[in-house]
Amino acid sequence: MSEYVIDDRDMPRFKVNRQVMTDPEVFARERDRIFEHSWLYLGHETELRKKNDFKTRTVAGRPLIFARDNTGEIRVWINSCPHRGAMLCREPRGNARFLTCFYHGWSFSTAGDMVSMPGDDSYSEDFARPDLAAPPRVDSYRGFVFVSFDPAIVDLETYLAGATEYLDLVCDQSESGMEVLDGTHEYSVKANWKLLVENSVDGYHAVSTHQRYFEMVLAARGKLDPNALGESRGIDLGNGHAVMAGSPTTEGLFGRPLSEAGTADRAARFDRLRERYGDGWVDRMQGNRNMIIFPNLVIIDLVMGVLIRKIDPISPDYMEVTAWELAPPEEGGELRKQRLDNFLTFWGPGGLASPDDVEALETCQVGYGGRKELGWSDISRGMNKTANSGTDELQMRAWWRRWNELITGEQLPPEQQDELADVLKAPRQSPNPAQATV
Ligand code: FES
């Protein structure tokens, strides 16, 4: 049995040893066994709109250049000069035909080829001019670009397993392709990175932790329907990915109310999509979903906004977080305004929800100072049911079982659950090829 996870189906009880939130050796093992052997999110293709656009990112400790080359192809390079190591791009973003190292002036195209090196007559004639280095594997799924530092890893779609269905539910919301909007949220949390993984798929905390936010929504709307979220379930998507999915609602519990015109604009877009994908699938799109893609990518789709969140572990008690907003380019002005407002007021680092989450996670981390006397956290909620709800914790347990497998080698079977209600599993009609542009 693992020293870190207790998965007792008879009790039933699921516990996680708090040592995994504080121990530098566990942290080093996560780097080695998880981040060296997973597909890791880098960015979205639409962040690079023009040829020769680039962004710089850090993934699994590697400085990377995320670029579109001069033919329009997406490229990923290690952001380190082959000469003596200086970073080629020191800016977070830009557009450049050539990536020139400021140290001695070696220069490369965005396609990675060396273009020039000052004073090259001081090198022998057979000196092999080095090109830029790349991560061993780069692939994308519907615009989401991932890298892996394991050359032997399975292909991305196999790795994503059941998560592809929920990415499709997000990506199909636009007739022309969802795009990442300009601007990011960047913040840090003095807590272990796995606490934000848990929090991102935790429906149980919403009402108590985010009371201020719901009071704001209540003040704007005048009423909140407690049944508005309808059916919801935590679902194990395989390979450590999991989702908390809610059925469609006319109103939901999130965001300021739309005007009649804004409501009609949203309904018209979804109605056009019905012809392409069928009613069941489009109804599902209008539900909500909080998904974790193992290990550290979160997609939160609350209809009033779609958040992409990348969680970067820095040390056992410190993480950095980057978030982007994903949107259909064709939505009208009011919907865009509401989306940006929600991105700021709900998810923003100075908004009405994220600071409460940060406070909760940081107090957990402080609380782990007492782990000698209180050594285990409980994640058992809903284990006694064959049809859990979104406020239960199955989705966290699914993630933790994969974590446990990679860290300790112990394999734990998934939980048996009843079939999902139709409203949570309606399939996507194949798009009419004449209409499919995405
Ligand atoms: Fe880049 Fe020398 S380190 S040119």
CSV table of C-alpha atoms and ligand atoms in Angstrom, one decimal, residues 80-88 100-108 118, ligand 1:
chain,number,residue,atom,x,y,z
A,80,SER,CA,18.9,29.0,-24.8
A,81,CYS,CA,21.7,29.8,-27.3
A,82,PRO,CA,23.6,26.8,-28.6
A,83,HIS,CA,26.8,28.9,-28.2
A,84,ARG,CA,27.1,29.4,-24.4
A,85,GLY,CA,23.6,29.3,-23.2
A,86,ALA,CA,22.2,32.9,-23.0
A,87,MET,CA,18.4,33.3,-23.4
A,88,LEU,CA,17.7,34.2,-27.0
A,100,THR,CA,19.5,37.1,-32.2
A,101,CYS,CA,21.4,36.3,-29.1
A,102,PHE,CA,22.5,39.5,-27.4
A,103,TYR,CA,25.7,37.9,-25.9
A,104,HIS,CA,27.8,37.3,-29.0
A,105,GLY,CA,25.3,37.9,-31.7
A,106,TRP,CA,24.5,34.4,-33.1
A,107,SER,CA,21.2,34.6,-35.0
A,108,PHE,CA,18.5,32.1,-35.9
A,118,PRO,CA,29.7,37.2,-36.3
B,1,FES,FE1,24.7,33.3,-27.6
B,1,FES,FE2,27.3,33.5,-27.4
B,1,FES,S1,25.8,32.8,-25.9
B,1,FES,S2,26.1,34.0,-29.0
